[in-house]
Amino acid sequence: MPWLAALAALTALRLVVAAVTPLAPDEAYYWVWSRDLQAGYLDHPPMVALFIRAGTMLAGETAFGVRLLGPLSLALGSILLARAAEDLLPGRRSGPWAPALLNATLLAGVGAVTMTPDTPLLFFWTAALWAAARLHRSGDGRWWLAVGLFAGLALASKYTAVLFGAGLLIWMVLDPAARRWLARWQLWAGGAVAMLVFAPVIAWNAAHGWASFAKQGGRAGSGDVAQALRYLGELLGGQAGLATPLVFLLCVAGAGAAAIAWWRRRDGGALLLAALVLPGAALFLWQATGSRVQGNWPAVLYPAAAIAAAGLLQAPAWLRLRIPALVLGGAMTAAVYLQAIAAPLSLPRRSDPTLARLGGWDAFVAEVAAAADRTGAGFIAAEEYGLASLLAFRLPPGRLVVAMDPRWRLFTLSSPPQGVTGLLVRSERRGEGPPLWPGAEALPGPQGRLVRSRRGIEAEAYRLHRVTAAPGQPPAVVLPRPGT
């Protein structure tokens, strides 16, 4: 099929971009997870660490190895999404168009070449959607076991996957044909499979004071009307940009069309799509009235929305938007890829996320190593977990890298050697307050400040401090190094 050939070519391109683009600090942090495998972490469940461990076992501890499963999982997820579209909306030839729309988004295009918890989440969410579509089309209750398996794996990727279970429940309550499953053993067996898959995460939280559940469950906030309007504007504007404007328009219209198709024709497939989009969208909109919603959080809404857009928007005006939506999305993604790799545009940090996250690391890491040599430092340290992890991933072999932050108490990594003097690298964005490291002494003069830049444009500035490891300090650990 032509669309499969296009998907294969796109996946090959993404693998190349993943190989030549430097890791971002968060990706390096998740790589540290892969070197200290646990059933849970403070920030998220462990699936991203398992993805990275599998990739680095196959391709080595390189940026390509860390990201290997990103492009591959999106390619497989795209095939499953096409099959789900045919099962939920048969006869509408929506199969190729649904994954095409999803792949045209920046959320998928950039997400495929970076490794974050959203990478396995989007794959397993899509796989669970495919299994639910097979259930709907075939009426075979055994598909509930597959739904439970993939939903459990999605939940072990990121807690946002709870919205999938909520959507299924809404579907079964509202659709008489699906409601019968509430009295069938297969549904409950599928639920048991999901809980069995997720049980290690629960056990880890129970053993660590419910740290991860408390962190993620405490994100809601409250603010005044001006804050609410600003956050809502950021959410809607961010989604229009990350989904790309025309794909976002099609997905919003498609989700609405799914709800209308259920209301008018009692179309169970359309109801399932609406149930997997609209409640989550409402939740994120509500959350935005009190706190900032990160742009990647609603990514899980787009697989079902893309199916709805591809299968239910059949009016000529909507059909004419499909090709422009793919072209615009592809052009925007290509521009981001090009800027991340070659930076042809000289943009300031506030206008260029690739500069903030990816720019200038090679020269900066070399300068840090040189500063450590000049000062005779026995280790290099950082308070920011992403910076510390990136230094551990990129510094030359033989360097000892230490991270200091309360989150490290939840890891099983070793403590730094006592009485050894090291070099603390601290971003100026942390303000002028004292470092976490007790007794830190700022290095004087120009040698005490480093600037990470790309083509002369500053990405971030850092201060250097002399520190000594001693008993009774805040939690600090020695980070793993590639190949050790």
Coordinates of C-alpha atoms in Angstrom, one line a residue:
M1 CA 0.0 0.0 0.0
P2 CA 1.3 3.5 -0.8
W3 CA 0.6 4.8 2.7
L4 CA 2.6 2.0 4.3
A5 CA 5.6 2.9 2.0
A6 CA 5.2 6.6 3.1
L7 CA 5.1 5.5 6.7
A8 CA 8.3 3.4 6.3
A9 CA 10.1 6.4 4.7
L10 CA 8.9 8.7 7.4
T11 CA 10.1 6.3 10.1
A12 CA 13.5 6.0 8.4
L13 CA 13.8 9.8 8.5
R14 CA 12.8 9.9 12.1
L15 CA 15.4 7.4 13.0
V16 CA 18.1 9.5 11.3
V17 CA 16.9 12.6 13.2
A18 CA 16.9 10.7 16.4
A19 CA 20.5 9.6 15.8
V20 CA 21.9 13.0 14.9
T21 CA 20.1 15.2 17.4
P22 CA 21.6 15.5 20.9
L23 CA 19.7 14.3 23.9
A24 CA 17.7 16.9 25.9
P25 CA 18.2 17.0 29.7
D26 CA 14.9 15.2 30.4
E27 CA 15.8 12.4 28.1
A28 CA 19.2 11.9 29.8
Y29 CA 17.3 11.8 33.1
Y30 CA 15.1 9.0 31.9
W31 CA 18.3 7.3 30.7
V32 CA 19.4 7.3 34.3
W33 CA 16.2 5.6 35.2
S34 CA 17.0 2.8 32.7
R35 CA 20.3 2.2 34.6
D36 CA 18.5 2.0 37.9
L37 CA 15.3 0.0 37.0
Q38 CA 12.5 0.1 39.5
A39 CA 8.8 -0.4 39.4
G40 CA 8.2 3.4 39.8
Y41 CA 9.8 6.8 40.1
L42 CA 8.9 10.1 41.6
D43 CA 7.8 11.6 38.3
H44 CA 6.2 8.8 36.4
P45 CA 5.7 5.0 36.1
P46 CA 8.7 3.0 34.7
M47 CA 7.8 2.2 31.1
V48 CA 10.0 4.9 29.6
A49 CA 12.9 3.4 31.4
L50 CA 12.1 0.0 30.0
F51 CA 11.9 1.4 26.5
I52 CA 15.3 3.1 26.8
R53 CA 16.8 -0.1 28.3
A54 CA 15.6 -2.1 25.3
G55 CA 16.8 0.5 22.9
T56 CA 20.3 0.8 24.4
M57 CA 20.7 -2.9 24.6
L58 CA 20.1 -3.1 20.8
A59 CA 21.9 0.1 19.7
G60 CA 24.2 1.1 22.5
E61 CA 24.1 3.9 25.0
T62 CA 23.9 6.7 22.4
A63 CA 21.2 9.1 21.5
F64 CA 20.0 6.7 18.9
G65 CA 19.8 3.8 21.4
V66 CA 17.9 5.9 23.9
R67 CA 15.4 6.9 21.2
L68 CA 15.3 3.8 19.1
L69 CA 11.8 2.6 20.2
G70 CA 10.3 6.0 19.6
P71 CA 10.0 6.0 15.8
L72 CA 9.4 2.3 15.7
S73 CA 6.6 2.4 18.2
L74 CA 4.9 5.3 16.4
A75 CA 5.1 3.3 13.1
L76 CA 3.5 0.3 14.6
G77 CA 0.9 2.4 16.4
S78 CA 0.0 4.1 13.1
I79 CA -0.8 0.7 11.6
L80 CA -2.9 -0.2 14.6
L81 CA -4.7 3.1 14.4
A82 CA -5.5 2.5 10.7
R83 CA -7.0 -0.9 11.7
A84 CA -9.0 0.7 14.5
A85 CA -10.4 3.3 12.1
E86 CA -11.7 0.5 9.8
D87 CA -13.2 -1.4 12.7
L88 CA -15.0 1.6 14.3
L89 CA -16.1 3.3 11.1
P90 CA -16.3 0.6 8.5
G91 CA -16.8 1.5 4.9
R92 CA -15.6 5.1 5.2
R93 CA -12.0 4.5 4.0
S94 CA -10.7 6.3 7.0
G95 CA -7.9 3.8 7.7
P96 CA -4.9 5.6 6.0
W97 CA -6.2 9.1 6.8
A98 CA -6.4 8.7 10.5
P99 CA -2.6 7.8 11.0
A100 CA -1.7 10.4 8.4
L101 CA -3.4 13.1 10.4
L102 CA -1.8 11.9 13.6
N103 CA 1.7 11.8 12.0
A104 CA 1.3 15.3 10.7
T105 CA 1.1 16.7 14.2
L106 CA 4.2 18.1 15.9
L107 CA 3.2 16.1 19.0
A108 CA 3.8 12.9 17.0
G109 CA 6.6 14.2 14.8
V110 CA 8.7 15.6 17.6
G111 CA 7.6 13.0 20.1
A112 CA 8.8 10.3 17.8
V113 CA 12.4 11.5 17.9
T114 CA 12.5 12.2 21.6
M115 CA 12.1 9.7 24.4
T116 CA 9.7 10.7 27.2
P117 CA 6.9 8.9 29.1
D118 CA 4.5 10.2 26.4
T119 CA 6.3 7.9 23.9
P120 CA 5.2 4.5 25.3
L121 CA 1.9 6.1 26.6
L122 CA 0.9 7.1 23.1
F123 CA 1.8 3.6 21.7
F124 CA 0.0 1.6 24.3
W125 CA -3.0 3.9 24.3
T126 CA -3.3 3.4 20.6
A127 CA -2.9 -0.3 21.0
A128 CA -5.7 -0.3 23.6
L129 CA -7.9 1.7 21.2
W130 CA -7.2 -0.9 18.5
A131 CA -8.1 -3.8 20.8
A132 CA -11.3 -1.9 21.8
A133 CA -12.2 -1.4 18.2
R134 CA -11.7 -5.1 17.5
L135 CA -14.0 -5.9 20.4
H136 CA -16.6 -3.5 19.1
R137 CA -16.4 -4.9 15.5
S138 CA -16.2 -8.6 16.4
G139 CA -18.3 -8.8 19.5
D140 CA -15.7 -11.3 20.8
G141 CA -15.3 -10.8 24.5
R142 CA -11.8 -12.2 24.5
W143 CA -10.6 -8.9 23.2
W144 CA -11.2 -7.5 26.6
L145 CA -8.0 -9.3 27.7
A146 CA -6.0 -7.4 25.1
V147 CA -7.7 -4.1 26.1
G148 CA -6.8 -4.7 29.7
L149 CA -3.2 -5.6 28.8
F150 CA -2.6 -2.6 26.7
A151 CA -4.5 -0.2 29.0
G152 CA -2.4 -1.6 31.9
L153 CA 0.8 -1.0 30.0
A154 CA -0.4 2.5 29.1
L155 CA -1.0 3.2 32.8
A156 CA 2.5 1.9 33.6
S157 CA 3.7 4.5 31.1
K158 CA 1.9 7.6 32.5
Y159 CA -1.0 8.1 34.9
T160 CA -2.9 10.1 32.2
A161 CA -3.9 6.6 30.9
V162 CA -6.6 6.5 33.5
L163 CA -8.6 8.6 31.1
F164 CA -8.8 5.6 28.8
G165 CA -10.5 3.6 31.4
A166 CA -12.9 6.5 32.1
G167 CA -13.7 6.7 28.4
L168 CA -14.5 3.0 28.2
L169 CA -16.8 3.2 31.2
I170 CA -18.7 6.2 29.6
W171 CA -19.0 4.2 26.4
M172 CA -20.4 1.2 28.2
V173 CA -22.9 3.2 30.3
L174 CA -24.3 5.1 27.3
D175 CA -24.3 2.5 24.6
P176 CA -26.9 -0.3 25.1
A177 CA -24.9 -2.7 22.9
A178 CA -21.7 -2.1 24.9
R179 CA -23.6 -2.1 28.3
R180 CA -24.0 -5.9 28.1
W181 CA -20.3 -6.3 28.8
L182 CA -20.8 -5.1 32.4
A183 CA -22.4 -8.5 33.2
R184 CA -19.8 -10.5 31.3
W185 CA -16.7 -12.1 32.9
Q186 CA -14.4 -11.0 30.0
L187 CA -14.7 -7.4 31.0
W188 CA -13.7 -8.1 34.6
A189 CA -10.9 -10.4 33.5
G190 CA -9.6 -7.6 31.3
G191 CA -9.7 -5.3 34.2
A192 CA -7.9 -7.8 36.3
V193 CA -5.2 -8.0 33.7
A194 CA -4.8 -4.2 33.7
M195 CA -4.5 -4.1 37.5
L196 CA -2.0 -7.0 37.4
V197 CA 0.2 -5.1 35.0
F198 CA -0.1 -1.9 37.1
A199 CA 0.3 -3.7 40.4
P200 CA 4.1 -3.2 40.6
V201 CA 3.7 0.6 40.3
I202 CA 1.2 0.5 43.2
A203 CA 3.5 -1.6 45.3
W204 CA 6.4 0.8 44.6
N205 CA 4.3 3.7 45.7
A206 CA 3.2 1.9 48.8
A207 CA 6.8 1.3 49.7
H208 CA 7.8 4.9 49.1
G209 CA 5.1 6.8 50.9
W210 CA 2.9 7.1 47.8
A211 CA 5.5 9.6 46.5
S212 CA 4.6 9.4 42.8
F213 CA 0.8 9.4 43.3
A214 CA 1.1 12.4 45.6
K215 CA 3.3 14.4 43.1
Q216 CA 1.1 13.8 40.1
G217 CA -2.2 14.1 42.0
G218 CA -1.2 17.5 43.4
R219 CA -0.9 19.3 40.1
A220 CA -4.2 21.1 40.3
G221 CA -4.2 24.7 41.4
S222 CA -6.5 27.7 41.6
G223 CA -6.1 31.2 40.4
D224 CA -8.0 34.4 39.6
V225 CA -9.9 35.1 36.4
A226 CA -7.0 36.7 34.6
Q227 CA -4.8 33.6 35.4
A228 CA -7.6 31.3 34.2
L229 CA -7.9 33.1 30.9
R230 CA -4.2 33.1 30.4
Y231 CA -3.9 29.4 31.1
L232 CA -6.9 28.6 28.8
G233 CA -5.4 30.7 26.1
E234 CA -2.0 28.9 26.5
L235 CA -3.7 25.5 26.3
L236 CA -5.8 26.2 23.2
G237 CA -3.0 28.1 21.4
G238 CA -0.5 25.5 22.4
Q239 CA -2.7 22.7 21.1
A240 CA -3.3 24.5 17.8
G241 CA 0.5 24.8 17.4
L242 CA 1.5 21.3 18.6
A243 CA -1.2 19.6 16.6
T244 CA -0.6 22.0 13.8
P245 CA -3.5 24.4 13.0
L246 CA -5.4 22.5 10.3
V247 CA -5.1 19.1 12.0
F248 CA -6.2 20.7 15.3
L249 CA -9.3 22.1 13.5
L250 CA -10.1 18.7 11.9
C251 CA -9.7 16.9 15.2
V252 CA -11.9 19.3 17.1
A253 CA -14.5 19.1 14.4
G254 CA -14.1 15.3 14.2
A255 CA -14.7 14.9 18.0
G256 CA -17.8 17.0 17.7
A257 CA -19.0 15.0 14.7
A258 CA -18.5 11.8 16.7
A259 CA -20.8 13.1 19.5
I260 CA -23.4 14.1 16.9
A261 CA -23.2 10.8 15.2
W262 CA -24.0 9.1 18.5
W263 CA -26.8 11.4 19.3
R264 CA -28.5 11.1 15.9
R265 CA -27.8 7.5 14.8
R266 CA -26.7 5.8 18.1
D267 CA -23.5 4.9 16.4
G268 CA -21.5 2.9 19.0
G269 CA -18.2 3.3 17.2
A270 CA -18.6 7.0 17.1
L271 CA -19.5 7.1 20.8
L272 CA -16.4 5.2 21.7
L273 CA -14.3 7.8 19.9
A274 CA -16.2 10.7 21.5
A275 CA -15.8 9.1 24.9
L276 CA -12.0 8.9 24.4
V277 CA -11.7 12.5 23.5
L278 CA -14.4 14.8 25.0
P279 CA -14.2 13.9 28.7
G280 CA -10.4 14.2 28.6
A281 CA -10.6 17.5 26.8
A282 CA -13.1 18.8 29.3
L283 CA -10.8 17.8 32.2
F284 CA -7.8 19.6 30.7
L285 CA -9.9 22.7 30.0
W286 CA -11.2 22.6 33.6
Q287 CA -7.6 22.2 34.9
A288 CA -6.5 25.1 32.9
T289 CA -8.8 27.4 34.8
G290 CA -6.6 26.9 37.9
S291 CA -3.2 25.8 36.7
R292 CA -1.0 25.5 33.6
V293 CA -1.6 22.4 31.4
Q294 CA 1.6 21.3 29.7
G295 CA 1.2 21.1 25.9
N296 CA 2.0 17.4 25.7
W297 CA -0.6 16.2 28.3
P298 CA -3.5 16.1 25.8
A299 CA -1.5 14.1 23.2
V300 CA -3.5 10.9 24.1
L301 CA -6.7 12.6 22.8
Y302 CA -5.5 12.8 19.2
P303 CA -5.6 9.1 18.1
A304 CA -9.4 8.8 18.6
A305 CA -9.9 12.4 17.3
A306 CA -7.9 11.6 14.2
I307 CA -10.1 8.6 13.5
A308 CA -13.2 10.7 13.9
A309 CA -11.9 13.4 11.7
A310 CA -10.9 10.9 9.0
G311 CA -14.2 9.0 9.1
L312 CA -16.9 11.4 10.0
L313 CA -16.0 14.7 8.3
Q314 CA -17.2 13.7 4.8
A315 CA -18.4 17.1 3.5
P316 CA -16.4 18.5 0.6
A317 CA -15.2 21.5 2.6
W318 CA -13.7 19.2 5.2
L319 CA -12.2 16.8 2.6
R320 CA -10.5 19.7 0.9
L321 CA -8.6 20.4 4.1
R322 CA -7.0 17.0 4.4
I323 CA -4.1 17.5 2.0
P324 CA -3.3 21.1 3.1
A325 CA -3.4 19.8 6.7
L326 CA -0.8 17.1 5.9
V327 CA 1.4 19.5 4.0
L328 CA 1.3 22.2 6.7
G329 CA 2.0 19.7 9.4
G330 CA 4.8 18.1 7.5
A331 CA 6.4 21.5 6.8
M332 CA 6.2 22.6 10.4
T333 CA 7.7 19.3 11.6
A334 CA 10.5 19.5 9.0
A335 CA 11.2 23.0 10.1
V336 CA 11.6 21.9 13.7
Y337 CA 13.9 19.0 12.6
L338 CA 16.0 21.3 10.5
Q339 CA 16.3 23.9 13.3
A340 CA 17.2 21.2 15.9
I341 CA 20.0 19.8 13.6
A342 CA 21.4 22.8 11.8
A343 CA 19.8 25.9 13.3
P344 CA 19.6 27.9 10.1
L345 CA 17.5 30.6 11.9
S346 CA 19.2 32.7 14.5
L347 CA 16.4 32.9 17.1
P348 CA 16.6 33.8 20.7
R349 CA 15.9 31.3 23.4
R350 CA 12.4 32.4 24.1
S351 CA 11.5 31.8 20.4
D352 CA 13.4 28.6 19.9
P353 CA 12.7 25.6 22.1
T354 CA 15.5 23.7 20.2
L355 CA 18.0 26.2 21.5
A356 CA 16.9 25.9 25.1
R357 CA 16.8 22.1 25.1
L358 CA 19.4 21.0 22.6
G359 CA 21.7 23.9 21.7
G360 CA 25.4 24.1 22.5
W361 CA 25.9 21.0 24.6
D362 CA 29.1 19.7 23.0
A363 CA 31.1 22.9 23.6
F364 CA 29.6 23.4 27.0
V365 CA 30.4 19.9 28.3
A366 CA 34.0 20.3 27.0
E367 CA 34.2 23.6 29.0
V368 CA 32.9 22.0 32.1
A369 CA 35.5 19.2 31.8
A370 CA 38.2 21.8 31.3
A371 CA 37.1 23.7 34.3
A372 CA 37.2 20.6 36.4
D373 CA 40.7 19.9 35.3
R374 CA 41.8 23.5 36.1
T375 CA 40.4 23.3 39.6
G376 CA 41.5 19.7 40.3
A377 CA 37.9 18.6 40.9
G378 CA 37.4 15.0 42.0
F379 CA 33.8 15.1 40.6
I380 CA 31.4 17.3 38.7
A381 CA 28.0 18.0 40.3
A382 CA 24.7 19.6 39.5
E383 CA 21.5 20.3 41.5
E384 CA 19.2 20.2 38.5
Y385 CA 18.4 16.6 37.8
G386 CA 18.3 17.1 34.0
L387 CA 21.6 18.9 33.9
A388 CA 23.3 16.3 36.1
S389 CA 21.9 13.5 34.0
L390 CA 23.1 15.1 30.8
L391 CA 26.6 15.7 32.2
A392 CA 26.7 12.0 33.2
F393 CA 25.6 11.0 29.7
R394 CA 28.0 13.3 27.8
L395 CA 31.1 13.9 29.8
P396 CA 34.3 12.0 28.8
P397 CA 34.8 8.6 30.3
G398 CA 36.3 8.5 33.8
R399 CA 34.6 11.5 35.2
L400 CA 32.6 11.1 38.4
V401 CA 29.2 12.9 38.2
V402 CA 27.2 13.6 41.3
A403 CA 23.6 14.8 41.5
M404 CA 22.1 16.5 44.5
D405 CA 18.3 16.8 44.9
P406 CA 15.7 15.2 47.3
R407 CA 14.3 13.1 44.5
W408 CA 17.5 11.0 44.4
R409 CA 16.7 9.5 47.8
L410 CA 14.2 7.3 45.9
F411 CA 16.9 5.7 43.8
T412 CA 19.3 2.9 44.7
L413 CA 22.4 4.7 43.4
S414 CA 25.6 5.0 45.6
S415 CA 26.6 8.1 47.6
P416 CA 29.6 10.2 46.6
P417 CA 33.0 9.6 48.3
Q418 CA 33.3 11.7 51.4
G419 CA 35.9 14.4 51.8
V420 CA 36.4 14.8 48.1
T421 CA 36.3 18.3 46.5
G422 CA 34.3 18.8 43.3
L423 CA 32.9 21.3 40.9
L424 CA 29.2 22.3 41.1
V425 CA 27.6 23.6 37.9
R426 CA 24.5 25.7 38.6
S427 CA 22.2 27.5 36.2
E428 CA 21.7 31.2 36.7
R429 CA 18.0 30.6 36.1
R430 CA 17.9 29.2 39.7
G431 CA 18.4 32.7 40.9
E432 CA 20.8 34.3 43.3
G433 CA 19.9 32.1 46.3
P434 CA 22.6 29.8 47.8
P435 CA 23.1 26.4 46.3
L436 CA 21.6 23.3 47.9
W437 CA 25.1 22.1 48.5
P438 CA 26.2 23.3 52.0
G439 CA 29.4 25.3 52.0
A440 CA 29.5 25.9 48.2
E441 CA 32.1 28.5 47.3
A442 CA 31.5 30.4 44.0
L443 CA 34.6 30.5 41.8
P444 CA 35.6 34.2 41.3
G445 CA 36.0 36.1 38.0
P446 CA 35.3 35.0 34.5
Q447 CA 36.4 31.4 35.2
G448 CA 33.4 31.1 37.5
R449 CA 30.9 31.5 34.8
L450 CA 30.1 29.4 31.7
V451 CA 27.7 30.1 28.9
R452 CA 26.1 27.5 26.7
S453 CA 25.4 28.9 23.3
R454 CA 24.7 28.0 19.7
R455 CA 26.2 30.2 17.0
G456 CA 26.7 33.0 19.4
I457 CA 23.2 33.0 20.7
E458 CA 23.0 32.3 24.5
A459 CA 21.0 29.3 25.5
E460 CA 21.8 29.4 29.2
A461 CA 24.4 30.7 31.7
Y462 CA 25.9 28.8 34.6
R463 CA 27.9 29.6 37.8
L464 CA 30.6 27.3 39.0
H465 CA 31.2 26.5 42.7
R466 CA 33.7 24.5 44.6
V467 CA 32.0 21.9 46.9
T468 CA 33.1 19.1 49.2
A469 CA 31.1 15.9 49.9
A470 CA 30.5 15.4 53.6
P471 CA 28.2 13.5 55.9
G472 CA 24.8 15.0 56.7
Q473 CA 24.3 16.8 53.4
P474 CA 21.1 16.7 51.4
P475 CA 20.6 13.5 49.3
A476 CA 23.4 13.2 46.7
V477 CA 24.2 10.2 44.5
V478 CA 26.8 9.1 41.9
L479 CA 25.1 8.9 38.5
P480 CA 25.8 6.0 36.1
R481 CA 28.0 6.6 33.1
P482 CA 27.6 5.0 29.6
G483 CA 29.5 1.8 29.3
T484 CA 29.9 1.3 33.1

